[in-house]
Amino acid sequence: MSDGSDSFAQIALSLASIAGEFHLHGWLMGTSGNLSAVVNRDPLHLAMSPSGVDKGELSHAQILMIDEHAQIIVIDEQGPAVSDQPAKPSDESPLHVRIAKERGAGAVLHTHSIWNTILSDLYAADGGVAIEGYEMLKGLQGVSTHLHREWLPIIENSQDMSTLANSISEVLKQHEHAHGFLLRRHGLYSWGKDLAQAKRHVEILEFLLEALGRTLMISRQTARRVDDGFGHNHR
Amino acid sequence: MSDGSDSFAQIALSLASIAGEFHLHGWLMGTSGNLSAVVNRDPLHLAMSPSGVDKGELSHAQILMIDEHAQIIVIDEQGPAVSDQPAKPSDESPLHVRIAKERGAGAVLHTHSIWNTILSDLYAADGGVAIEGYEMLKGLQGVSTHLHREWLPIIENSQDMSTLANSISEVLKQHEHAHGFLLRRHGLYSWGKDLAQAKRHVEILEFLLEALGRTLMISRQTARRVDDGFGHNHR
Amino acid sequence: MSDGSDSFAQIALSLASIAGEFHLHGWLMGTSGNLSAVVNRDPLHLAMSPSGVDKGELSHAQILMIDEHAQIIVIDEQGPAVSDQPAKPSDESPLHVRIAKERGAGAVLHTHSIWNTILSDLYAADGGVAIEGYEMLKGLQGVSTHLHREWLPIIENSQDMSTLANSISEVLKQHEHAHGFLLRRHGLYSWGKDLAQAKRHVEILEFLLEALGRTLMISRQTARRVDDGFGHNHR
Amino acid sequence: MSDGSDSFAQIALSLASIAGEFHLHGWLMGTSGNLSAVVNRDPLHLAMSPSGVDKGELSHAQILMIDEHAQIIVIDEQGPAVSDQPAKPSDESPLHVRIAKERGAGAVLHTHSIWNTILSDLYAADGGVAIEGYEMLKGLQGVSTHLHREWLPIIENSQDMSTLANSISEVLKQHEHAHGFLLRRHGLYSWGKDLAQAKRHVEILEFLLEALGRTLMISRQTARRVDDGFGHNHR
């Protein structure tokens, strides 16, 4: 049995680096959001960001290792053991565990951006957002054409983590090809086989949600009316 | 009695660092905004940003120490004494003093962002902005659910600092759970038990004001109309 | 015959630097976009960004050299030779080759920005976007007045690179003065005699597309209505 | 007589630093915009940014010294002399000279931002933009209350620099308290007694133009309608 401690150090550095980059984008403001990556598959051990820290200042040394019950595992010379340290993994750790298990994901990233917040509310009644026809979709794993239609399910927000975890399991089963989902007025979850792929998926979904959101601010009718005012768009 | 000079140096470094970060966000453009933190509670001494400086270049050495009358305190080997130095604390220092006293705040931060400027005007007639239903609200001290309703009072702007300080006292008493307030067409004030918490509150309130402002640019009707033009949002 | 290896090293450094800067602007998110520059004209050799890499981390050492068939050329002491290395040039390399040949371009840059994505769709039915009357247009090679009218053709997106390359050739012939074109819901291609000029063209076209897109969000009618609400714009 | 060469070196460093910061804000894309500061008042010598350079890479060594006819002055051990060097001062140098003389300005800065471009067009028929009621206005030299009304005149763009210089002179005389003006679909000019003040004025005017532009995207009617959809803004 491997205790995963070597790869844990590498993964912790990568998680801190991605946290810093996403914070710069404004996707992890005010201690929001969380990040994880699988260190060991069986038993499941995740490197997990701690609760309540400023992601713009997150250090690799603050990354925790948790088991599938979201309990902290201490890494010492005798191997992992349950921790008595004061740091606390993110409250949403059970959601990361669920996604890691049900999707076989190697990394799970959760962001709170302006656009994912807005669209998660605007389309809540539809149960999800459809994104199709964009070249950018090809960056999602397994997608080979812009004609792909990505359905990003929206799940009602809750403070009950086991309710939320069960809703997520159900949605993941119903939408087996989804690359992410939105929690209403809360944020985006995406994942990948490893951290690089999960990061790519977040960047792509955030880009497409912003493109969609800004498109909603321009109706075709307005576009025509403004054309008449500012000039004519004819060859 | 402690003269607070040790912690003052640490606090001054933190204030300068937060000023630089907020300036990068565009929240302290053109010498606007100001920042303070409590160095000593009784008598009240605040570390305070000076008036009229570019916050993108604010150095810890420029941070002043003031008393509850917004008079500069000089730190020397004989302890604090009233200063004769030319630098001037922010004109809004009395507002910081008022908030530090009435809320028992350990730090007070004041930003001028595009979105707080716009919403402070748009909702002025209502006397405040209601923000509810967002997961991000949980980052505010004492808030444990997204169902929380934050009422951000709006106070009419004035150049008379004692009028403004009195309006603020009144609003703070009326809205004892508020985590901040807006001055109309002026900016946001928020605070916390310490600088880390105050910074977190500013980031959260700025995020939510931006989310609210951008949502106002998309009416549901427009969303539907555009859906018809660009595709259909059905499963 | 020159093997171009000296200039290749310089060009690779410049390509990596531009990739980093454009990534910061959000124009190359999620491994999207690609960049090339001519190393040798006859036979045509291009320095080309590889497929599937994060442009925020692109290193000069990852830049590939390709021939006019988009085959990798290995640079060694015996001169260029076809490669057996695992890295893969961008799938859109044939489009870069086509533009380099038909426009005599020394560099070709392709970005995926929010605004080029939105406008490439909004004006698709018109076959292009007209941009005129802006001082910024003068930064485009050969343009000496803001009265210039730039027509940015829009080409329907496709996954068939030879179809796309042929559509591009046709459009380049029809619009011989165009400084770039849009692929629908995909992105912008621009070019220049060298990398500095191509970069300048991308910055100018991205700026103008954003200015146009944001103008569409304000109708003159709204502007008047809001003036009445917020104040009067009279001398 | 002082040849100004000492202060020139300092001023050149400051101009390059401001250019880099404004480029980061996106106000000087694609070689647009230009910057100057007075080195000597009589005869008038200006440190001036060169024509056609990427402002994100502008070095102090590229800053030129020009006289009141926009001719380059060479600084050598024998003092200033007319230059034969290939670098060219900005085409808009005569406009900087005019402003330095007529306003007694110590520095003149010209930016091309998205928002100044849009508003310079939207309000062109009114001859200017009125900005009033914002606390941020107090950062403009001589303004002591948010009740101040700043009138930012808009001048029709032209490629004839002497026509433009004359239009500017006329506008400066008509609006003797203006802190800047807009060239239609071109950009903003602002100035100050020194570089620090000119930079502050640009940041403030850019902030206020963005606040105004974004406000135009939200009509009060929309705000109410969306309130009904997303919640109610009542105490």
mmCIF file with all atom_site columns, C-alpha atoms in Angstrom, chain A residues 24-97:
data_model
loop_
_atom_site.group_PDB
_atom_site.id
_atom_site.type_symbol
_atom_site.label_atom_id
_atom_site.label_alt_id
_atom_site.label_comp_id
_atom_site.label_asym_id
_atom_site.label_entity_id
_atom_site.label_seq_id
_atom_site.pdbx_PDB_ins_code
_atom_site.Cartn_x
_atom_site.Cartn_y
_atom_site.Cartn_z
_atom_site.occupancy
_atom_site.B_iso_or_equiv
_atom_site.pdbx_formal_charge
_atom_site.auth_seq_id
_atom_site.auth_comp_id
_atom_site.auth_asym_id
_atom_site.auth_atom_id
_atom_site.pdbx_PDB_model_num
ATOM 1  C CA . LEU A 1 24 ? -6.829  36.517 -9.798  1.00 0.00 ? 24 LEU A CA 1
ATOM 2  C CA . HIS A 1 25 ? -9.732  35.822 -12.180 1.00 0.00 ? 25 HIS A CA 1
ATOM 3  C CA . GLY A 1 26 ? -12.133 36.750 -9.322  1.00 0.00 ? 26 GLY A CA 1
ATOM 4  C CA . TRP A 1 27 ? -13.545 33.194 -9.116  1.00 0.00 ? 27 TRP A CA 1
ATOM 5  C CA . LEU A 1 28 ? -12.612 32.574 -5.450  1.00 0.00 ? 28 LEU A CA 1
ATOM 6  C CA . MET A 1 29 ? -13.320 35.879 -3.682  1.00 0.00 ? 29 MET A CA 1
ATOM 7  C CA . GLY A 1 30 ? -13.788 36.185 0.071   1.00 0.00 ? 30 GLY A CA 1
ATOM 8  C CA . THR A 1 31 ? -12.589 32.645 0.993   1.00 0.00 ? 31 THR A CA 1
ATOM 9  C CA . SER A 1 32 ? -15.204 31.124 -1.371  1.00 0.00 ? 32 SER A CA 1
ATOM 10 C CA . GLY A 1 33 ? -14.658 28.026 -3.524  1.00 0.00 ? 33 GLY A CA 1
ATOM 11 C CA . ASN A 1 34 ? -12.628 24.894 -2.906  1.00 0.00 ? 34 ASN A CA 1
ATOM 12 C CA . LEU A 1 35 ? -10.240 22.536 -4.707  1.00 0.00 ? 35 LEU A CA 1
ATOM 13 C CA . SER A 1 36 ? -9.283  18.875 -4.409  1.00 0.00 ? 36 SER A CA 1
ATOM 14 C CA . ALA A 1 37 ? -7.320  16.139 -6.132  1.00 0.00 ? 37 ALA A CA 1
ATOM 15 C CA . VAL A 1 38 ? -7.110  12.386 -5.621  1.00 0.00 ? 38 VAL A CA 1
ATOM 16 C CA . VAL A 1 39 ? -3.905  11.233 -3.918  1.00 0.00 ? 39 VAL A CA 1
ATOM 17 C CA . ASN A 1 40 ? -4.875  7.589  -3.554  1.00 0.00 ? 40 ASN A CA 1
ATOM 18 C CA . ARG A 1 41 ? -7.804  5.808  -5.152  1.00 0.00 ? 41 ARG A CA 1
ATOM 19 C CA . ASP A 1 42 ? -8.297  2.797  -2.851  1.00 0.00 ? 42 ASP A CA 1
ATOM 20 C CA . PRO A 1 43 ? -8.735  3.712  -0.090  1.00 0.00 ? 43 PRO A CA 1
ATOM 21 C CA . LEU A 1 44 ? -9.792  7.113  -1.407  1.00 0.00 ? 44 LEU A CA 1
ATOM 22 C CA . HIS A 1 45 ? -7.567  9.936  -0.156  1.00 0.00 ? 45 HIS A CA 1
ATOM 23 C CA . LEU A 1 46 ? -8.047  13.494 -1.382  1.00 0.00 ? 46 LEU A CA 1
ATOM 24 C CA . ALA A 1 47 ? -5.782  16.534 -1.103  1.00 0.00 ? 47 ALA A CA 1
ATOM 25 C CA . MET A 1 48 ? -8.315  19.196 -0.060  1.00 0.00 ? 48 MET A CA 1
ATOM 26 C CA . SER A 1 49 ? -8.264  22.976 0.455   1.00 0.00 ? 49 SER A CA 1
ATOM 27 C CA . PRO A 1 50 ? -9.023  24.037 4.054   1.00 0.00 ? 50 PRO A CA 1
ATOM 28 C CA . SER A 1 51 ? -12.149 25.904 5.128   1.00 0.00 ? 51 SER A CA 1
ATOM 29 C CA . GLY A 1 52 ? -12.215 29.680 5.523   1.00 0.00 ? 52 GLY A CA 1
ATOM 30 C CA . VAL A 1 53 ? -8.903  30.715 3.979   1.00 0.00 ? 53 VAL A CA 1
ATOM 31 C CA . ASP A 1 54 ? -8.152  33.512 1.506   1.00 0.00 ? 54 ASP A CA 1
ATOM 32 C CA . LYS A 1 55 ? -7.458  31.635 -1.758  1.00 0.00 ? 55 LYS A CA 1
ATOM 33 C CA . GLY A 1 56 ? -5.213  34.455 -2.936  1.00 0.00 ? 56 GLY A CA 1
ATOM 34 C CA . GLU A 1 57 ? -2.825  33.524 -0.129  1.00 0.00 ? 57 GLU A CA 1
ATOM 35 C CA . LEU A 1 58 ? -3.319  29.755 -0.004  1.00 0.00 ? 58 LEU A CA 1
ATOM 36 C CA . SER A 1 59 ? -0.053  27.925 0.624   1.00 0.00 ? 59 SER A CA 1
ATOM 37 C CA . HIS A 1 60 ? 0.665   24.292 -0.277  1.00 0.00 ? 60 HIS A CA 1
ATOM 38 C CA . ALA A 1 61 ? 1.364   23.737 3.431   1.00 0.00 ? 61 ALA A CA 1
ATOM 39 C CA . GLN A 1 62 ? -2.295  24.445 4.223   1.00 0.00 ? 62 GLN A CA 1
ATOM 40 C CA . ILE A 1 63 ? -3.629  21.692 1.951   1.00 0.00 ? 63 ILE A CA 1
ATOM 41 C CA . LEU A 1 64 ? -5.139  18.841 3.968   1.00 0.00 ? 64 LEU A CA 1
ATOM 42 C CA . MET A 1 65 ? -5.439  15.142 3.180   1.00 0.00 ? 65 MET A CA 1
ATOM 43 C CA . ILE A 1 66 ? -8.868  13.629 3.823   1.00 0.00 ? 66 ILE A CA 1
ATOM 44 C CA . ASP A 1 67 ? -10.464 10.208 3.538   1.00 0.00 ? 67 ASP A CA 1
ATOM 45 C CA . GLU A 1 68 ? -13.825 9.336  1.979   1.00 0.00 ? 68 GLU A CA 1
ATOM 46 C CA . HIS A 1 69 ? -15.616 10.428 5.171   1.00 0.00 ? 69 HIS A CA 1
ATOM 47 C CA . ALA A 1 70 ? -13.953 13.866 4.895   1.00 0.00 ? 70 ALA A CA 1
ATOM 48 C CA . GLN A 1 71 ? -11.822 13.093 7.954   1.00 0.00 ? 71 GLN A CA 1
ATOM 49 C CA . ILE A 1 72 ? -8.324  14.552 8.002   1.00 0.00 ? 72 ILE A CA 1
ATOM 50 C CA . ILE A 1 73 ? -5.495  12.071 7.493   1.00 0.00 ? 73 ILE A CA 1
ATOM 51 C CA . VAL A 1 74 ? -2.158  12.969 9.082   1.00 0.00 ? 74 VAL A CA 1
ATOM 52 C CA . ILE A 1 75 ? 0.904   12.132 7.039   1.00 0.00 ? 75 ILE A CA 1
ATOM 53 C CA . ASP A 1 76 ? 3.854   11.130 9.203   1.00 0.00 ? 76 ASP A CA 1
ATOM 54 C CA . GLU A 1 77 ? 6.627   8.599  9.094   1.00 0.00 ? 77 GLU A CA 1
ATOM 55 C CA . GLN A 1 78 ? 4.316   5.843  10.257  1.00 0.00 ? 78 GLN A CA 1
ATOM 56 C CA . GLY A 1 79 ? 1.915   6.598  7.407   1.00 0.00 ? 79 GLY A CA 1
ATOM 57 C CA . PRO A 1 80 ? -1.528  8.227  7.421   1.00 0.00 ? 80 PRO A CA 1
ATOM 58 C CA . ALA A 1 81 ? -3.546  8.462  10.626  1.00 0.00 ? 81 ALA A CA 1
ATOM 59 C CA . VAL A 1 82 ? -6.611  10.378 11.711  1.00 0.00 ? 82 VAL A CA 1
ATOM 60 C CA . SER A 1 83 ? -5.625  13.946 12.676  1.00 0.00 ? 83 SER A CA 1
ATOM 61 C CA . ASP A 1 84 ? -6.191  16.032 15.779  1.00 0.00 ? 84 ASP A CA 1
ATOM 62 C CA . GLN A 1 85 ? -4.983  19.248 14.135  1.00 0.00 ? 85 GLN A CA 1
ATOM 63 C CA . PRO A 1 86 ? -7.177  22.363 14.314  1.00 0.00 ? 86 PRO A CA 1
ATOM 64 C CA . ALA A 1 87 ? -7.431  23.081 10.554  1.00 0.00 ? 87 ALA A CA 1
ATOM 65 C CA . LYS A 1 88 ? -10.716 22.039 9.008   1.00 0.00 ? 88 LYS A CA 1
ATOM 66 C CA . PRO A 1 89 ? -11.279 20.787 5.458   1.00 0.00 ? 89 PRO A CA 1
ATOM 67 C CA . SER A 1 90 ? -13.875 22.648 3.380   1.00 0.00 ? 90 SER A CA 1
ATOM 68 C CA . ASP A 1 91 ? -17.484 22.047 4.429   1.00 0.00 ? 91 ASP A CA 1
ATOM 69 C CA . GLU A 1 92 ? -18.151 20.902 0.888   1.00 0.00 ? 92 GLU A CA 1
ATOM 70 C CA . SER A 1 93 ? -15.597 18.060 1.090   1.00 0.00 ? 93 SER A CA 1
ATOM 71 C CA . PRO A 1 94 ? -18.367 15.408 0.954   1.00 0.00 ? 94 PRO A CA 1
ATOM 72 C CA . LEU A 1 95 ? -19.381 16.791 -2.453  1.00 0.00 ? 95 LEU A CA 1
ATOM 73 C CA . HIS A 1 96 ? -15.823 16.427 -3.725  1.00 0.00 ? 96 HIS A CA 1
ATOM 74 C CA . VAL A 1 97 ? -15.684 12.861 -2.416  1.00 0.00 ? 97 VAL A CA 1
#
